[in-house]
Short mmCIF file of C-alpha atoms in Angstrom, two decimals:
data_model
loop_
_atom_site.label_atom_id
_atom_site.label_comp_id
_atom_site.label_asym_id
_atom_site.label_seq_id
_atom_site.Cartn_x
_atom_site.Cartn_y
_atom_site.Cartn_z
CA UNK G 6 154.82 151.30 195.56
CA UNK G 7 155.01 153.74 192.60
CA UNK G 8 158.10 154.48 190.62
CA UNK G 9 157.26 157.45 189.25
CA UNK G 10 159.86 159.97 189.51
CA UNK G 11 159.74 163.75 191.14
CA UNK G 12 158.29 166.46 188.42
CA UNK G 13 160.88 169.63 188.45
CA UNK G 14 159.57 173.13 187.90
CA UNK G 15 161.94 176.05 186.34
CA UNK G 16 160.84 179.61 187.33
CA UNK G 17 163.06 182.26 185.66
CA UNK G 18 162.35 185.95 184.85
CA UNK G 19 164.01 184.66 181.51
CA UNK G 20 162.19 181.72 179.22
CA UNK G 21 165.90 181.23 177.61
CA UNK G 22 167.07 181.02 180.98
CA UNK G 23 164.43 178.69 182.26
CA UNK G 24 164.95 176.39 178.59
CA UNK G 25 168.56 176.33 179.34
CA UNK G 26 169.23 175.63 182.52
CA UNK G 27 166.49 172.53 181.51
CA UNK G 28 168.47 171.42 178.83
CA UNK G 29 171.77 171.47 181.20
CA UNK G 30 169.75 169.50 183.35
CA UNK G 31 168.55 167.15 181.40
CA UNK G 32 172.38 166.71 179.69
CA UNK G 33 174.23 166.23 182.70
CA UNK G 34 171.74 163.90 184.30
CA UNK G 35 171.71 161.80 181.39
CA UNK G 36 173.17 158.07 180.93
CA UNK G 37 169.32 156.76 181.93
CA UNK G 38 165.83 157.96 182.08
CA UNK G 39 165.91 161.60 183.56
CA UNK G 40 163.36 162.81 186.01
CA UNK G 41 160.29 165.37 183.60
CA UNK G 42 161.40 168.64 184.23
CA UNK G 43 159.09 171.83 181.98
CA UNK G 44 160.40 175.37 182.04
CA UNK G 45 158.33 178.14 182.92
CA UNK G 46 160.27 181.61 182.27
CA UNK G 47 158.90 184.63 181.14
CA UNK G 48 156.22 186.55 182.21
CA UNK G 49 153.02 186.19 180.18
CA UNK G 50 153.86 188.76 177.23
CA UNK G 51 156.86 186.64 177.11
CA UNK G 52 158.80 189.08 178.58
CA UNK G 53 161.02 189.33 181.45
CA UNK G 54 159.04 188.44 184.93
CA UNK G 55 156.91 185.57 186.14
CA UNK G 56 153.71 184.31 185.11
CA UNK G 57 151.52 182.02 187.33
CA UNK G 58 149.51 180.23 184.79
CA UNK G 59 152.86 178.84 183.22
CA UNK G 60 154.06 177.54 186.42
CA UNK G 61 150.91 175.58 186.86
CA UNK G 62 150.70 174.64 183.41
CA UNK G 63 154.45 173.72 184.23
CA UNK G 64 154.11 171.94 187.42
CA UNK G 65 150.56 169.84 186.19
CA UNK G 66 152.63 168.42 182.90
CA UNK G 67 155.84 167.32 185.41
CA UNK G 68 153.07 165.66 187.73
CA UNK G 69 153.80 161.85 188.18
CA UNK G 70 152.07 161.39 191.46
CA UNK G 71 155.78 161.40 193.25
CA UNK G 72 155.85 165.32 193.91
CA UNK G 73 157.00 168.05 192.42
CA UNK G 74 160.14 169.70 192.81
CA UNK G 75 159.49 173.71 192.12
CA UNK G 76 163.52 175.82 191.81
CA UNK G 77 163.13 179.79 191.05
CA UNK G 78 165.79 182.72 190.46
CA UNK G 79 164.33 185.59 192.59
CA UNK G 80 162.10 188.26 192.91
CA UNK G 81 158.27 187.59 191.26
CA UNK G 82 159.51 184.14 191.10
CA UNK G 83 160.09 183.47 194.69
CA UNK G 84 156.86 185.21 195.55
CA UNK G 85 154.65 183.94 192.60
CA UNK G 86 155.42 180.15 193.61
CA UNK G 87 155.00 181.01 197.29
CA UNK G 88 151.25 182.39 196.51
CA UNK G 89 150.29 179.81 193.96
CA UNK G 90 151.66 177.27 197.04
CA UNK G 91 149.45 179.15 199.62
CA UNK G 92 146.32 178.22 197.80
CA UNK G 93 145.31 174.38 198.31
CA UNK G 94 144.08 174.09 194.51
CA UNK G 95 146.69 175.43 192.10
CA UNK G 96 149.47 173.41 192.19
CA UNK G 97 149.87 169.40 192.48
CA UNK G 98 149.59 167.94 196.14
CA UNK G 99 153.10 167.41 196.67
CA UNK G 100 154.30 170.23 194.88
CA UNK G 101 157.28 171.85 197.36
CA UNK G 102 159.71 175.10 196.59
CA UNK G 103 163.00 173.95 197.03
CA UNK G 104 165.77 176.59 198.78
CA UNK G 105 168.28 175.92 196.25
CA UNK G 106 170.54 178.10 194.23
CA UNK G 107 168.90 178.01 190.57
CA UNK G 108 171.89 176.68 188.33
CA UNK G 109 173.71 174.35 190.74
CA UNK G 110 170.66 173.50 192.66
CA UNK G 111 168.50 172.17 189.44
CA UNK G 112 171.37 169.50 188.39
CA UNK G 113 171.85 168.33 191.85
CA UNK G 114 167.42 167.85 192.17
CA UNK G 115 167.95 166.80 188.46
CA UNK G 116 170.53 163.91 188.96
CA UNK G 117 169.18 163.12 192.31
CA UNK G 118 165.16 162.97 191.02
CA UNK G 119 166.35 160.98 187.92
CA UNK G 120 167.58 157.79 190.67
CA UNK G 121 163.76 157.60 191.39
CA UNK G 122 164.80 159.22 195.08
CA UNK G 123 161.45 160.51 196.47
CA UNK G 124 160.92 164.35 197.08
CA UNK G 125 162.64 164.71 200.52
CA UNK G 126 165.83 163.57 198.92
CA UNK G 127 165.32 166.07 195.83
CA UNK G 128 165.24 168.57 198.55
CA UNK G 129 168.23 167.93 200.50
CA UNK G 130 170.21 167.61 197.04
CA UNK G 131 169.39 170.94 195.60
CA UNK G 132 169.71 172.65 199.04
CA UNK G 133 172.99 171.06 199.29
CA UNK G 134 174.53 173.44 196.83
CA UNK G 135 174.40 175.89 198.58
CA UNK G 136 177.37 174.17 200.44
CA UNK G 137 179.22 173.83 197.64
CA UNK G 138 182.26 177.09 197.74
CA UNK G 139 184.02 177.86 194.65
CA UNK G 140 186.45 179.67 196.30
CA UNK P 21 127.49 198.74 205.27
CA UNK P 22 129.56 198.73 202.00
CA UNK P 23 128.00 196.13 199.52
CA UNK P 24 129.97 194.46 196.94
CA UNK P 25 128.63 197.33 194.39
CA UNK P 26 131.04 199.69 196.40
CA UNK P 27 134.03 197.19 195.96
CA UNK P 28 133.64 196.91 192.60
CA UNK P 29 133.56 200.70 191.92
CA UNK P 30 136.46 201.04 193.90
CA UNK P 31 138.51 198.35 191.90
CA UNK P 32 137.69 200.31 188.48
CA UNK P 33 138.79 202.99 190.24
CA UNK P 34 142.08 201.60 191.17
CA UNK P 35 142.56 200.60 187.65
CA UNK P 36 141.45 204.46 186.22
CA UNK P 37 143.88 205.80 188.62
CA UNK P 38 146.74 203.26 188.03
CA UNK P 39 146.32 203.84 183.80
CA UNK P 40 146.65 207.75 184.91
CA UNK P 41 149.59 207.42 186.96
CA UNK P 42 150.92 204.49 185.32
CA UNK P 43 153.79 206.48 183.94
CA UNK P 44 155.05 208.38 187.37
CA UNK P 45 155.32 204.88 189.13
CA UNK P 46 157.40 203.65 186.14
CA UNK P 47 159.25 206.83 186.58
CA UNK P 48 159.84 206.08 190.31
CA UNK P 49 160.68 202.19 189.61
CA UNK P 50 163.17 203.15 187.64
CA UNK P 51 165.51 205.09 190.11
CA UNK P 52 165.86 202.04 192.06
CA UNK P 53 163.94 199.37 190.23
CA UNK P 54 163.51 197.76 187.34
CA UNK P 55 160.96 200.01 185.78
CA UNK P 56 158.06 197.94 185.33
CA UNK P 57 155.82 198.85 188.23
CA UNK P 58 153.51 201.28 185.97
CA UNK P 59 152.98 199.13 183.05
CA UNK P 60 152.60 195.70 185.71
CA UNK P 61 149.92 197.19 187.34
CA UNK P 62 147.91 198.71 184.47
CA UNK P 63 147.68 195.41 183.16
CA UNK P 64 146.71 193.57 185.85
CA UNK P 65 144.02 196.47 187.49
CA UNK P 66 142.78 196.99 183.46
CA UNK P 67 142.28 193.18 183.84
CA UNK P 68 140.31 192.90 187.26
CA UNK P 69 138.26 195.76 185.60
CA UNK P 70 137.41 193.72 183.10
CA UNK P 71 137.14 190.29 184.72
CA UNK P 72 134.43 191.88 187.17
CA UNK P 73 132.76 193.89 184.29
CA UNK P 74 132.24 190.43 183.28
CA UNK P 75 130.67 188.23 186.10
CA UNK P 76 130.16 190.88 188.67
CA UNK P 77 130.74 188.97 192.18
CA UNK P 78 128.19 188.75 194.67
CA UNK P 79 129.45 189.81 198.16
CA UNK P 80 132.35 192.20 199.12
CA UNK P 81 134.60 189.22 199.70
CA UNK P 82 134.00 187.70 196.27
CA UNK P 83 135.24 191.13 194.51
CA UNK P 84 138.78 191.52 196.44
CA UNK P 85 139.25 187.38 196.07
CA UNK P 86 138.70 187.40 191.96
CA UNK P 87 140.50 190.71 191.56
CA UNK P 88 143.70 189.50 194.02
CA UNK P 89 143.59 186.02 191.68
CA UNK P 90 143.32 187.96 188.34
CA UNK P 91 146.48 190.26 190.14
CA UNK P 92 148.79 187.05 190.55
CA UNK P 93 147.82 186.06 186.60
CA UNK P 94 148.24 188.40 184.81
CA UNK P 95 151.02 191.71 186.45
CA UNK P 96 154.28 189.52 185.95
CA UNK P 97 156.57 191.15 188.46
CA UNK P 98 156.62 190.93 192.53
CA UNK P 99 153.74 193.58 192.69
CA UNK P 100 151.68 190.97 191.12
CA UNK P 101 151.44 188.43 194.13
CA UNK P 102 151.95 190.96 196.66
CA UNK P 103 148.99 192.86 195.57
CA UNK P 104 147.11 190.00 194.72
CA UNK P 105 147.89 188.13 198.33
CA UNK P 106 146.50 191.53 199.55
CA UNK P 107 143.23 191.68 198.19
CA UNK P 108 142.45 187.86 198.23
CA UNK P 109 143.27 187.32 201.84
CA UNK P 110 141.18 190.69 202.86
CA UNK P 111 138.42 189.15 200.52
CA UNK P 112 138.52 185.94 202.19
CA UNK P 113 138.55 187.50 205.77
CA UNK P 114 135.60 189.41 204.40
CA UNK P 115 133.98 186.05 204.50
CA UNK P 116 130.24 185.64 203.06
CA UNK P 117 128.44 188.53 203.66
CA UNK P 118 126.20 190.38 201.17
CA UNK P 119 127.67 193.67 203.25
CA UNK P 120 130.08 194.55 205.98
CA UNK P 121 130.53 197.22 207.62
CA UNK P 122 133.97 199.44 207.88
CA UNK P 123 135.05 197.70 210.95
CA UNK P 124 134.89 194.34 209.74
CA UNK P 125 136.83 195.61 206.35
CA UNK P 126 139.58 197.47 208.45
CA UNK P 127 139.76 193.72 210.50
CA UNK P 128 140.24 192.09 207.06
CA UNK P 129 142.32 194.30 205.46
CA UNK P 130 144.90 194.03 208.36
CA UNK P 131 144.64 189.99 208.13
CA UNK P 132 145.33 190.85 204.50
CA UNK P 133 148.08 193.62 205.12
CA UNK P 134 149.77 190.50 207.71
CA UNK P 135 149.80 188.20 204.77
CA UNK P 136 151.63 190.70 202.63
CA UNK P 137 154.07 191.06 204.89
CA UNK P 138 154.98 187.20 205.65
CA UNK P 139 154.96 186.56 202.01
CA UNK P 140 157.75 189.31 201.21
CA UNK P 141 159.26 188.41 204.55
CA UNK P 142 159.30 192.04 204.94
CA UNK P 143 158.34 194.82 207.63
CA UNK P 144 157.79 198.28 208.48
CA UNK P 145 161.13 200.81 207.51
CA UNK P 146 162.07 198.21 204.58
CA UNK P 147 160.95 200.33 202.37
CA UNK P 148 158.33 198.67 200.52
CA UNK P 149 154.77 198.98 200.18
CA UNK P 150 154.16 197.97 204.03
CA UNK P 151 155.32 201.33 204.85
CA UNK P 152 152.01 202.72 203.09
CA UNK P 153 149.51 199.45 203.97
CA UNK P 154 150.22 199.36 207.51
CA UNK P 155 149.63 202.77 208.50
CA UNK P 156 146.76 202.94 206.21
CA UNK P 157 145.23 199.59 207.93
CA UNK P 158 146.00 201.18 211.33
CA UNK P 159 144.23 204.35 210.48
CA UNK P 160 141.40 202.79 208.98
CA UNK P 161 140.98 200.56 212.25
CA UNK P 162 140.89 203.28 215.00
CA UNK P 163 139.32 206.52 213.51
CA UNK P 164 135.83 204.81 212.78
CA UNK P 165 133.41 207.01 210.29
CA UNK P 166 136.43 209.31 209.08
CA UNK P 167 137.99 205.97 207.99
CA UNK P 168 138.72 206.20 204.39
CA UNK P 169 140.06 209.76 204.79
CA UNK P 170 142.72 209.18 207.71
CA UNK P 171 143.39 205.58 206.11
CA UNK P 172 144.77 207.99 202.30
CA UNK P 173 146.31 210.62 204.84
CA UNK P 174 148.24 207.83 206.81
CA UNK P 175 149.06 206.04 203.34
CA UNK P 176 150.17 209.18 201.26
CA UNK P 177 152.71 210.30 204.71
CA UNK P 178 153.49 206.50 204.60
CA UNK P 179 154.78 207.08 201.18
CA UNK P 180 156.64 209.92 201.26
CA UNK P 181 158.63 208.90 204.79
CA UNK P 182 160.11 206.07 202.31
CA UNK P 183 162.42 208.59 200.41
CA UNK P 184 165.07 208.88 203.18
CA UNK P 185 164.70 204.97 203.86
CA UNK P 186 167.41 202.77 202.53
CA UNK P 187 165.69 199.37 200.52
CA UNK P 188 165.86 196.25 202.66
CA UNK P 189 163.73 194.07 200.27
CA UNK P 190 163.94 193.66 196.68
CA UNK P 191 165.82 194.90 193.41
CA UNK P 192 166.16 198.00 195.40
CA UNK P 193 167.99 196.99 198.03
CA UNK P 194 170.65 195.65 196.05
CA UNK P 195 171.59 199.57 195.39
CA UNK P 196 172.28 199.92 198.81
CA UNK P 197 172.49 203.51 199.97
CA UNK P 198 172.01 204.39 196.43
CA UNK P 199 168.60 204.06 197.16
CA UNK P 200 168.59 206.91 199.53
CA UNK P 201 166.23 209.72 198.38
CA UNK P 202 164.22 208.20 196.20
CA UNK P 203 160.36 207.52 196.86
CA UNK P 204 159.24 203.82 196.69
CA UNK P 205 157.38 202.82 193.20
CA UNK P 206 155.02 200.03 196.31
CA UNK P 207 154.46 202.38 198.96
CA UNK P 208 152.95 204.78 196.43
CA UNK P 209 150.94 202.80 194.29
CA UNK P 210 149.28 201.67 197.91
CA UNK P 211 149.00 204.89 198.18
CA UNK P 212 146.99 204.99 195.90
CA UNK P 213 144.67 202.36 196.26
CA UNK P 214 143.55 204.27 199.29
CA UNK P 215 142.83 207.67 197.64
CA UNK P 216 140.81 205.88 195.20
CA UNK P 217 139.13 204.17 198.56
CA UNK P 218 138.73 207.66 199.74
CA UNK P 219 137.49 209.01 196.71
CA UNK P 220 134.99 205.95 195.99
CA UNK P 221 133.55 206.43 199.57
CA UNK P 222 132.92 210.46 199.59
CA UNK P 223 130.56 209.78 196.67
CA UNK P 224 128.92 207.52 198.07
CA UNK P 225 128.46 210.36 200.65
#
């Protein structure tokens, strides 16, 4: 048995967002090791939008061998990740796109990834937020 | 039979015509989008130009599949995989085949047009660039020889019937039925990928 913990992606139209909301992440999980989360915002100007080589670039340095644990804001995002998934060679085996609100869902993957839970349990977390009403 | 020769002419002319109207689709993305859809695609078409300038593929299939990968790398915005899920899925219907004949590339190009349409989650009347690919795919699959002509006639009316559509998909439809009466930036840049088509094929007589 490995103990290597789930990689997390951050897809954001913004690289400040995507830097961030990794550094939130990383903060509020912290008290141990924390899970290897990499940011991939921008587009590949660096402007707003996506780019595809960054998210692979992202998702092979997260790569531990327990999954990877991909959360995006919308738009080129959503759709970027969903081709570079449809094609068996560009991401890590075990790389997944988690339904998740982007903020709320990365600390709950964050937290949950950082207990050495495997990628399943990542999942559930981050899609769990969506639960969570404010009003 | 259409070799790869005739694929790759028709990508350069996608990205000539894109660079020309480059400006009007920005001008149309930016009544109800985000006004990007110009300058995204003349950076990724001027970039499949040059990627096949440099190792010109082999087979039909081989141009659409490098110039739908160099799409998703390099545009930035949604058009990028959309486009690029388009052209790599037709190319890998396409299969192996040093040439293929207009049948087999309307049969691919509607496995490709299906693709689009499960990635976006999106269908005919959302007003996106379905509403010019699936007509022109239907067109292009049932009127034989004519072809390439009917396939730009279905995909330029497919265009224009999007200005009294209200957005269903994207940063458009978050204007609601503020994005009443405007032409979609998608459907008309598919629009013009089958003009082009049309174009590259009548000279080639």
């Amino acid at each position: 048995m490995n103990d290597a913990m789930v990689g997390l992606v951050l897809v954001s139209h913004s690289a400040a967002v995507a830097s961030a909301v990794a550094e939130l992440a990383r903060g509020l999980a912290g008290g141990g090791p924390t899970a290897p989360v990499a940011a991939a915002g921008g587009d590949v100007d660096g402007g707003l939008g996506t780019s595809a080589d960054l998210v692979a670039r992202a998702a092979h340095e997260v790569d531990r061998g327990a999954g990877v644990a991909v959360l995006v804001d919308l738009g080129s995002a959503v759709l970027t990740v969903k081709t570079l998934l449809a094609d068996e060679d560009e991401l890590p085996p075990g790389t997944r796109l988690l339904d998740a609100p982007f903020v709320e869902g990365t600390i709950a993957a964050m937290v949950t990834a950082s207990t050495g839970a495997p990628l399943d349990a990542v999942a559930a977390a981050a899609t769990d937020a969506y639960t969570y009403r404010k009003t | 039979m259409l070799d790869s020769a005739f694929f790759q002419r028709w990508m350069v002319a996608v990205a000539a015509a894109v660079d020309e109207e480059a400006d009007r689709l920005t001008e149309l993305d930016s009544a109800i989008g985000d006004a990007d859809h110009g300058s995204n695609l003349r950076r990724g078409f001027t970039a499949v130009a040059s990627a096949l300038d440099k190792e010109p593929p082999t087979t039909p299939g081989a141009v659409l599949a490098l110039s739908g990968r160099t799409l998703i790398s390099t545009v930035g915005g949604a058009s990028g995989p959309l486009y690029g899920t388009l052209l790599r899925r037709t190319g890998k219907a396409l299969g192996e085949g040093a040439e293929v004949s207009v049948a087999e590339f309307a049969a691919a190009l509607r496995s490709g047009v299906d693709a689009v349409a499960r990635l976006g989650g999106a269908a005919a009347g959302d007003k996106t660039m379905l509403d010019a690919l699936i007509p022109a795919a239907e067109a292009l699959t049932s009127s034989g020889d004519v072809g390439f002509t009917a396939a730009r006639d279905a995909a330029e009316s497919g265009a224009l019937a999007t200005v009294p559509l209200q957005a269903r998909k994207g940063r458009a439809s978050y204007l609601g039925e503020r994005s009443i009466g405007h032409q979609d930036p998608g459907a008309t840049s598919a629009a013009l990928l089958f003009r082009t088509l049309a174009d590259v094929a009548e000279a080639a007589g």
